mmCIF file of C-alpha atoms in Angstrom:
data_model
loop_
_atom_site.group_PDB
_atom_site.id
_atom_site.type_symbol
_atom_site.label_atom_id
_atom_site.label_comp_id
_atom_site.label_asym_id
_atom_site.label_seq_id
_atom_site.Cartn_x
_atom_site.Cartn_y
_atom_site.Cartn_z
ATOM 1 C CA UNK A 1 166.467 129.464 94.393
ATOM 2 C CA UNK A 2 168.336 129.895 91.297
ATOM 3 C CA UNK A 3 167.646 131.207 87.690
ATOM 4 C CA UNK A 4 168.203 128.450 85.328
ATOM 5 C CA UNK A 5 170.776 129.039 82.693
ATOM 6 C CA UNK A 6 169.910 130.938 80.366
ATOM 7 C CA UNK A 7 170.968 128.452 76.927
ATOM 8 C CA UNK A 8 170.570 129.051 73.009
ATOM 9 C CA UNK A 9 169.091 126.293 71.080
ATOM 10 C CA UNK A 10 171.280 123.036 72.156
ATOM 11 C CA UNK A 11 170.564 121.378 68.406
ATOM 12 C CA UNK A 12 171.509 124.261 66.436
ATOM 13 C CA UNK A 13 174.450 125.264 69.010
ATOM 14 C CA UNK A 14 175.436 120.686 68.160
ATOM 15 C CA UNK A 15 174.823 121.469 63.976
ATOM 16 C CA UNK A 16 177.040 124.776 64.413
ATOM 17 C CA UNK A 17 179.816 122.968 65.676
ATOM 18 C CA UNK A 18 180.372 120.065 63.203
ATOM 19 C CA UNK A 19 179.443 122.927 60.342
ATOM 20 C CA UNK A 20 182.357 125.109 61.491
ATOM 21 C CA UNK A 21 184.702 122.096 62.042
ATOM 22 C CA UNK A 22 184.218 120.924 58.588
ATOM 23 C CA UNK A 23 183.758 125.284 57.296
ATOM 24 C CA UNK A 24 180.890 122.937 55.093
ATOM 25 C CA UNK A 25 176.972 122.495 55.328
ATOM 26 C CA UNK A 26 177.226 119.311 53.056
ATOM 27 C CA UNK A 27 179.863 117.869 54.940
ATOM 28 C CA UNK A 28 178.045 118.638 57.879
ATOM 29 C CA UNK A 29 174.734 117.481 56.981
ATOM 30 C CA UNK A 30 176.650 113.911 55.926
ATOM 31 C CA UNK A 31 178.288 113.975 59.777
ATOM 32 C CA UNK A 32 174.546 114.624 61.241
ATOM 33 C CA UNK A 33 172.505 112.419 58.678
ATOM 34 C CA UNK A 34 170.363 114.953 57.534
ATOM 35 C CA UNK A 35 169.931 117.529 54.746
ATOM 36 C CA UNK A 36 171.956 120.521 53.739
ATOM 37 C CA UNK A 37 169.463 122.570 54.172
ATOM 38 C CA UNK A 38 168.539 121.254 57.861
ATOM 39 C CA UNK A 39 171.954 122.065 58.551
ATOM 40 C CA UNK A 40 171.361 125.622 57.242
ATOM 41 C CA UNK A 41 168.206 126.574 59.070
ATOM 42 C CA UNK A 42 169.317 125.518 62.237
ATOM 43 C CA UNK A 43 172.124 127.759 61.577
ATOM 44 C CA UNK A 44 170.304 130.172 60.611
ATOM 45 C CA UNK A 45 168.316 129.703 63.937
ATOM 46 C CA UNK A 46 171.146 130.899 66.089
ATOM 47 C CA UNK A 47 172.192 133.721 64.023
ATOM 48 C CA UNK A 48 168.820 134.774 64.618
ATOM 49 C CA UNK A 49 169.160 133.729 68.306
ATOM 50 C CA UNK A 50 172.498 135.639 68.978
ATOM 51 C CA UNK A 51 171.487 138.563 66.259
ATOM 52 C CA UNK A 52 174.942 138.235 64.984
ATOM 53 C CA UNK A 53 176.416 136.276 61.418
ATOM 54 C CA UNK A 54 178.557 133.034 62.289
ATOM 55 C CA UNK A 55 179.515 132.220 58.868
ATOM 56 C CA UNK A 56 180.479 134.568 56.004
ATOM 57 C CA UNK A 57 178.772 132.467 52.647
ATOM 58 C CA UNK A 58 181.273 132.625 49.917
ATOM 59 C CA UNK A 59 181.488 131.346 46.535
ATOM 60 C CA UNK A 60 183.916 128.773 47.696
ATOM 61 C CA UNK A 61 182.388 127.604 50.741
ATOM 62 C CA UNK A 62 181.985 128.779 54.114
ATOM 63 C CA UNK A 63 183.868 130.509 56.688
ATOM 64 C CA UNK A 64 183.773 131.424 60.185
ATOM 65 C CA UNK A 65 182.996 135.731 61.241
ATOM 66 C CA UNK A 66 184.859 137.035 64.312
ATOM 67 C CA UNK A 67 182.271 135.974 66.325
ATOM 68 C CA UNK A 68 182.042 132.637 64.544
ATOM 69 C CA UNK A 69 185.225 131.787 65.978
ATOM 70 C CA UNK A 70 184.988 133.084 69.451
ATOM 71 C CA UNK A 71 181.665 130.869 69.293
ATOM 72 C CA UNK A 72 183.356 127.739 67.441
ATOM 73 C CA UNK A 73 186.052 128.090 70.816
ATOM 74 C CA UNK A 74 183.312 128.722 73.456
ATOM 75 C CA UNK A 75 181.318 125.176 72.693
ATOM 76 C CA UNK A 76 183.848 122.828 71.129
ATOM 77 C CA UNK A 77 185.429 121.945 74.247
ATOM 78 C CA UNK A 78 182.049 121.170 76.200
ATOM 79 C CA UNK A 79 180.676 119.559 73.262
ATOM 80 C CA UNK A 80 183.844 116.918 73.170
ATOM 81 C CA UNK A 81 183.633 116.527 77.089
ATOM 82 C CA UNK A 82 179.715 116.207 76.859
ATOM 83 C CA UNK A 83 179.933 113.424 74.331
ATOM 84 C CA UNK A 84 182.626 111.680 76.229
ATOM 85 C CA UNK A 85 181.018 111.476 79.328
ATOM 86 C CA UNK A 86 177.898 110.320 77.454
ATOM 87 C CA UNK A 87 179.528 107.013 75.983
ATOM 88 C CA UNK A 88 181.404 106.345 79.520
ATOM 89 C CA UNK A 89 178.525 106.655 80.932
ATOM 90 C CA UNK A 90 176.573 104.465 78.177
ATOM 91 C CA UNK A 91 179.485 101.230 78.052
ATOM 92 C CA UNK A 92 178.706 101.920 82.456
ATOM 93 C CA UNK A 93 175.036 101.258 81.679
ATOM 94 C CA UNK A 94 175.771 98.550 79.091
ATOM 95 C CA UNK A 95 178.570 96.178 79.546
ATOM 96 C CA UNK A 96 178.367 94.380 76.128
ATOM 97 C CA UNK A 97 180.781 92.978 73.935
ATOM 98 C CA UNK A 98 184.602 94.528 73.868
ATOM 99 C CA UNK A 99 184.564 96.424 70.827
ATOM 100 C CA UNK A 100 187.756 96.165 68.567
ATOM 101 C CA UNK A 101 188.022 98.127 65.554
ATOM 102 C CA UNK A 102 190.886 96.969 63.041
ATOM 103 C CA UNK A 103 191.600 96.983 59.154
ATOM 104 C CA UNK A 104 189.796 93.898 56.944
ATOM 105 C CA UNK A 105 193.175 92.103 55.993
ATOM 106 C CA UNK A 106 194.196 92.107 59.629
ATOM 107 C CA UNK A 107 191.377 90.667 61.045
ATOM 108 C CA UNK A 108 190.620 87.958 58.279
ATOM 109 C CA UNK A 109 193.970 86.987 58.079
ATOM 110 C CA UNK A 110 194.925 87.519 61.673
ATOM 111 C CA UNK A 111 192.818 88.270 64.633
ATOM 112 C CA UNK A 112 189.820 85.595 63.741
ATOM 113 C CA UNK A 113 192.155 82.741 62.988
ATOM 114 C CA UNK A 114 193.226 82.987 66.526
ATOM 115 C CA UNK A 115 190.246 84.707 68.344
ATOM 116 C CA UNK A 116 188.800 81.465 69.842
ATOM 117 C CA UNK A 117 192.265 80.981 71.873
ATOM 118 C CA UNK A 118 191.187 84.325 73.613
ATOM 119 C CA UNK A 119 187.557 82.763 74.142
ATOM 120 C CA UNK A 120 188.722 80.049 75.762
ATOM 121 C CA UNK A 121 190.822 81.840 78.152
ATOM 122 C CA UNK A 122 188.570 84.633 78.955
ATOM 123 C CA UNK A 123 184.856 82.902 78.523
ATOM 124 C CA UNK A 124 183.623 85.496 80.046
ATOM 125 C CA UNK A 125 184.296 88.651 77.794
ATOM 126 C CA UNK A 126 182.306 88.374 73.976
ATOM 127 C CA UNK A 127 184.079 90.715 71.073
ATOM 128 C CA UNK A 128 182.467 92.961 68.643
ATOM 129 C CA UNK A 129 184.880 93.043 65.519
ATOM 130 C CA UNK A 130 184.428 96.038 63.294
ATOM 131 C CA UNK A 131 186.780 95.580 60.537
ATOM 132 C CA UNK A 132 186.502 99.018 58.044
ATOM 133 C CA UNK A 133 188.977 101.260 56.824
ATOM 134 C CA UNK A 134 187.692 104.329 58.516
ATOM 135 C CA UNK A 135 189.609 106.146 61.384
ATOM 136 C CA UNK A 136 187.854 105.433 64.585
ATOM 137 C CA UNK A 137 187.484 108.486 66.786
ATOM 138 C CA UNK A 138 187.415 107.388 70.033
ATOM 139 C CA UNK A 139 186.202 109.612 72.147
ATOM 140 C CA UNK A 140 183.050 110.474 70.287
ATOM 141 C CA UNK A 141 181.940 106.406 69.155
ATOM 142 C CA UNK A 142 181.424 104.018 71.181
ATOM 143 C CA UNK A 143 184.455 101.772 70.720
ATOM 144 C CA UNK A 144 186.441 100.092 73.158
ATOM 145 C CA UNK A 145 190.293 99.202 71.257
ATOM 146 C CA UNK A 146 192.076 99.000 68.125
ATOM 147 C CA UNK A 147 194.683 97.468 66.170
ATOM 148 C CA UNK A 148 195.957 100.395 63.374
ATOM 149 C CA UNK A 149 198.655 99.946 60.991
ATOM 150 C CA UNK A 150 201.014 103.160 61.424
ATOM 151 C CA UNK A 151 203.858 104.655 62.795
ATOM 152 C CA UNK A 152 202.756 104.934 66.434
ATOM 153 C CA UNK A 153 200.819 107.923 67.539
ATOM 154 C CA UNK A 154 198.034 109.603 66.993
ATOM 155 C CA UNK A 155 196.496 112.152 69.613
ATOM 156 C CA UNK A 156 194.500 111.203 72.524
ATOM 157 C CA UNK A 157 195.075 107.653 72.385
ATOM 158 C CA UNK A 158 197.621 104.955 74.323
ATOM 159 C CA UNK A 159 199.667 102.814 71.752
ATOM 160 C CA UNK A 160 201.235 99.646 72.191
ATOM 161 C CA UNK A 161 203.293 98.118 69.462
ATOM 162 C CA UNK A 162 202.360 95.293 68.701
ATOM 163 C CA UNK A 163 204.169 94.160 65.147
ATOM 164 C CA UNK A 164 206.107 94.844 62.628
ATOM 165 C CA UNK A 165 206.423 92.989 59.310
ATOM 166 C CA UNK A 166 208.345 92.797 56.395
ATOM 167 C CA UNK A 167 207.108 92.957 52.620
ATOM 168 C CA UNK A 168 207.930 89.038 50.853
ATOM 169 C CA UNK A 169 207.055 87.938 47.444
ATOM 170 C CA UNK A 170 204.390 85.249 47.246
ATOM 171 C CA UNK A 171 202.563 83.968 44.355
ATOM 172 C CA UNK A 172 200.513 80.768 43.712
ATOM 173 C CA UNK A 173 202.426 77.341 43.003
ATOM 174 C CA UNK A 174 200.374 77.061 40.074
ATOM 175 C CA UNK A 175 201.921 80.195 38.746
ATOM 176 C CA UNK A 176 205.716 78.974 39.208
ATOM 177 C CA UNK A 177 204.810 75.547 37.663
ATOM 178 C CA UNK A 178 203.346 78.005 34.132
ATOM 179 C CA UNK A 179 206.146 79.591 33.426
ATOM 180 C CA UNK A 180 209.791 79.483 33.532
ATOM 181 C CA UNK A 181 211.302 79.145 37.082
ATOM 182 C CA UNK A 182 212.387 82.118 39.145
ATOM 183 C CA UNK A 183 215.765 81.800 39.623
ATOM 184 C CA UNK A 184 216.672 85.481 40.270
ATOM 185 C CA UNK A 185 214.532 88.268 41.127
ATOM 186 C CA UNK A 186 215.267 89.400 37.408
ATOM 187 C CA UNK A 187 213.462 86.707 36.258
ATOM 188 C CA UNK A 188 210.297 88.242 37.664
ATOM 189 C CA UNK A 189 210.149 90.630 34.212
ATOM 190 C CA UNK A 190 208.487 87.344 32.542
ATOM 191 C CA UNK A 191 205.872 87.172 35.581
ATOM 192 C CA UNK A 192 202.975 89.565 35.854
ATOM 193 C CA UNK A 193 202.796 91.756 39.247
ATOM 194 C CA UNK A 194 200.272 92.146 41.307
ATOM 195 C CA UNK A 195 200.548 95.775 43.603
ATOM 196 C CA UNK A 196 198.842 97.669 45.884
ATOM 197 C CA UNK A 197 197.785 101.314 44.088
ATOM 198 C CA UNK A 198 201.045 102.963 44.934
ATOM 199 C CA UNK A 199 204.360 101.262 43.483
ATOM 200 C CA UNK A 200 206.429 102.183 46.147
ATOM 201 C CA UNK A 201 206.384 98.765 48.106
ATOM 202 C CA UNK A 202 207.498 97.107 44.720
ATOM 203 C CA UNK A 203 210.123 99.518 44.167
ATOM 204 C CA UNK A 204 211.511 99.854 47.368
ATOM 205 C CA UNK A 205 211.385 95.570 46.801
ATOM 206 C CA UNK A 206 213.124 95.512 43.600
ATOM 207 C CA UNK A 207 216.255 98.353 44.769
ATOM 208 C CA UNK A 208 216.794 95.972 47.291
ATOM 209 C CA UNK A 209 216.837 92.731 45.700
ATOM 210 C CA UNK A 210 219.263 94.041 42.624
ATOM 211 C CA UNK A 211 216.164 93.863 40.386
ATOM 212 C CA UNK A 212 216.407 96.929 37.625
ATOM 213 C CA UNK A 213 215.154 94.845 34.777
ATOM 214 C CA UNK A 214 211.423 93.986 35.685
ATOM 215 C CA UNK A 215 209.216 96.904 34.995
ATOM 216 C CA UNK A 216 205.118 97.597 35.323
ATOM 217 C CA UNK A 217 204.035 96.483 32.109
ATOM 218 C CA UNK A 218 201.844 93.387 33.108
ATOM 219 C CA UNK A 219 200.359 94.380 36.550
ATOM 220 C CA UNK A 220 197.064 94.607 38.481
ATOM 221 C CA UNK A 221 196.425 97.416 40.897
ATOM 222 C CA UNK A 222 194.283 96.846 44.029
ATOM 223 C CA UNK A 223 193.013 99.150 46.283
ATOM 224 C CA UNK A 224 192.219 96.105 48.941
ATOM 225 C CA UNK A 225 194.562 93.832 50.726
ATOM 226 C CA UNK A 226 192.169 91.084 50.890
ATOM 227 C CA UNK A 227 191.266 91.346 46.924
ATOM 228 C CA UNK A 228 194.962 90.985 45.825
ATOM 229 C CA UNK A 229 195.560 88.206 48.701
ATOM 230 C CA UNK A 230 193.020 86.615 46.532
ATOM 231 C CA UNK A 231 194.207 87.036 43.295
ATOM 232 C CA UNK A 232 197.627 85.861 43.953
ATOM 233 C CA UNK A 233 195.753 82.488 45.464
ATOM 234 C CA UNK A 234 193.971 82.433 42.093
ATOM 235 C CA UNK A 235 197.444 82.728 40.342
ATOM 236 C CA UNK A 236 196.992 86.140 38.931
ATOM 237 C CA UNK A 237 200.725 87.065 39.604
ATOM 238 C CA UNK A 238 203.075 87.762 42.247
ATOM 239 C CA UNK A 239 202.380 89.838 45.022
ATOM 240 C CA UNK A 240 204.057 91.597 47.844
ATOM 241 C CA UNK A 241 202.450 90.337 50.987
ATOM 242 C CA UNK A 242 202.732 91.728 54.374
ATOM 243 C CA UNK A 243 204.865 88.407 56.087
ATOM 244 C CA UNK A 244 202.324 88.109 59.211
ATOM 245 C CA UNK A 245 199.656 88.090 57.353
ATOM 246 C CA UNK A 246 200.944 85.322 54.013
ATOM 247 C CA UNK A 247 203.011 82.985 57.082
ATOM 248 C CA UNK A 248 200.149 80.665 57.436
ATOM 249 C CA UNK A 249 199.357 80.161 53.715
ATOM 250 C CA UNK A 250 202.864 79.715 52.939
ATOM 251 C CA UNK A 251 203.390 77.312 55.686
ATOM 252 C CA UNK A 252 200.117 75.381 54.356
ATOM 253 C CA UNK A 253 201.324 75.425 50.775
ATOM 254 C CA UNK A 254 198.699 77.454 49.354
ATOM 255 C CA UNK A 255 201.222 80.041 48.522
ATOM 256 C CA UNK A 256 204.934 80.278 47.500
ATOM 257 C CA UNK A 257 207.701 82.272 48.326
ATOM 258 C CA UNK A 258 209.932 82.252 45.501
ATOM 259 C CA UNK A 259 213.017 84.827 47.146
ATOM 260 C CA UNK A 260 213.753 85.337 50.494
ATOM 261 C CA UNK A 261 214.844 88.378 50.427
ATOM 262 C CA UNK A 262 212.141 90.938 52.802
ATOM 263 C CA UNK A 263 212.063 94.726 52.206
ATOM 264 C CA UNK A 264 211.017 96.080 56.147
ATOM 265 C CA UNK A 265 207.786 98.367 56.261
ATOM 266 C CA UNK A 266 207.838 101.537 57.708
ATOM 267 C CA UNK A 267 204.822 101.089 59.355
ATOM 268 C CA UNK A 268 203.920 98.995 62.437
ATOM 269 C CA UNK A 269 200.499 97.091 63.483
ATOM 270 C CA UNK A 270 199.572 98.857 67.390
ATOM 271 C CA UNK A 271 197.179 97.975 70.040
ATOM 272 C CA UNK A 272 195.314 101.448 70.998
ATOM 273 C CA UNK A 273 192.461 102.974 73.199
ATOM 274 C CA UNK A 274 191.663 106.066 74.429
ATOM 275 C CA UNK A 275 194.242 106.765 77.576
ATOM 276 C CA UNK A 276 191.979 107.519 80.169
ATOM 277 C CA UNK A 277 190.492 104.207 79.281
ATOM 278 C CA UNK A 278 193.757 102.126 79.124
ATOM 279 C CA UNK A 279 193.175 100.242 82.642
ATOM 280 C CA UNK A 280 189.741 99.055 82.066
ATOM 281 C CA UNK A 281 189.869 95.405 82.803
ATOM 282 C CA UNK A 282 188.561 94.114 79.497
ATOM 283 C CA UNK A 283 190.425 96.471 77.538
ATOM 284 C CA UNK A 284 193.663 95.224 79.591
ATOM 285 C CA UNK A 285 192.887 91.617 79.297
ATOM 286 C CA UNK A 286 192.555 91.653 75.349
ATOM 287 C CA UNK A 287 195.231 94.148 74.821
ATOM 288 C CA UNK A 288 197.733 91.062 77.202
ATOM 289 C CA UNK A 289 196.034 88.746 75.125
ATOM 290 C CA UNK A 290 197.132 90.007 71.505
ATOM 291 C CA UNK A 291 200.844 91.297 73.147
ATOM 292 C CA UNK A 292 200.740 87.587 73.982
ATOM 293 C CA UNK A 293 199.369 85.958 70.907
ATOM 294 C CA UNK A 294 202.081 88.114 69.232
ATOM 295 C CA UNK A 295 205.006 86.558 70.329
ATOM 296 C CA UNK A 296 204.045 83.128 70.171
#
């Protein structure tokens, strides 16, 4: 019969890892959900375990000994494959809901306007939407797809394009019927702006469209999609809209575009999953599904 394997402590060796990925006990400790000082001790614990330092403690944080490195390479591999086996094998032992991660504006202003078309042609699968601004890591959470706004790849993962849109003026009719009409993209220098926090959509707008008279001196900054979508309803100002998101409430007359003119975004909407997860039958169906829904 064999010896068992002789293992350190498999908590501290899991609160080792994130600490040297992040070279931070605090960062760690927010990854883990527990204290700082947990974090420490159970460091601590293997140090004492291995008789050997894993971290140097410096004024300006943390980083990792000689042996702290050869250590940091010996378990982060297992660790990744241990936690990806664990969530295959929990979504085998729990077939819920498909679970979609995706940005707020997209999925308010997109996805759930059409998702009961996808009910009714697969009544069989239900859909968990997570809509957040935080970066999905996919082989460590328990997440089936997502729809991310970018240029295409990012490691590990399967991307199909699904979109791209152009950046269009919109504003509220209210707004137009206020003020003196917008005749020429000049004109907008009377109008206040609405923007998201960097300018760069605007300007990249306004080269385009011949506009070097309007500047920033009446404008609202929004860190949120959905909040300046809102304000321009509310007749705030104008705003540059992303065009497949704004198409239904200009079509419905809730919002106006007052120049056609459409500056292209460097960035693209994609359908993603983890690749060694890219034929699972509910992924596939939903990923068909939104490649379809897209072209209608």
């Amino acid at each position: 019969m064999e010896a068992g394997y002789a293992l350190p402590p498999l908590l501290a060796v899991r609160v080792f890892e994130v600490a040297a990925r992040h070279l931070s006990f605090t960062a760690a400790a927010q990854e883990l959900f527990v204290t700082p000082g947990a974090v420490s001790r159970q460091v601590k614990q293997l140090e004492d375990y291995f008789e050997v330092r894993l971290f140097n403690r410096l004024a300006r944080g943390l980083e990792l000994t000689e042996e702290g490195h050869f250590y940091f390479r010996v378990v982060q591999q297992p660790l990744r494959q241990l936690a990806e086996g664990s969530s295959q094998l929990k979504r085998r032992g729990r077939e819920g809901p498909l679970r979609v991660t995706l940005i707020p504006s997209f999925a308010v202003h997109w996805l759930v306007p059409r998702l009961d078309r996808f009910y009714k042609s697969r009544p069989g699968i239900d859909v968990l939407v997570d809509a957040s601004f935080r970066s999905v890591d996919f082989s460590r959470e328990d997440m089936d797809l997502g729809i991310r706004l970018g240029e295409g790849f990012w490691p590990g993962l399967r991307a199909d394009l699904l979109m791209t849109f152009d950046w269009v003026p919109v504003c509220a009719p209210g707004l137009l019927e206020k003020n003196k009409p917008l005749q020429e993209p000049n004109d907008l220098a009377r109008y206040p702006l609405l923007s998201m926090m960097t300018r760069d959509i605007w300007l990249g707008w306004l080269k385009m469209a011949g506009a070097d008279q309007v500047s920033f001196e009446r404008c609202t900054f929004f860190n949120d999609f959905n909040v300046m979508f809102q304000a321009a309803l509310d007749g705030l100002g104008v705003a540059l809209g992303r065009s497949n998101l704004v198409g239904a409430d200009v079509a419905a007359g809730r919002l106006v575009q007052p120049f056609d003119i459409a500056f292209p975004s460097r960035t693209a909407y994609y359908v993603v999953c983890a690749a060694e997860r890219y034929h699972h039958p509910k992924i596939a169906a939903f990923r068909e599904w939104l490649l379809q829904e897209a072209d209608v």
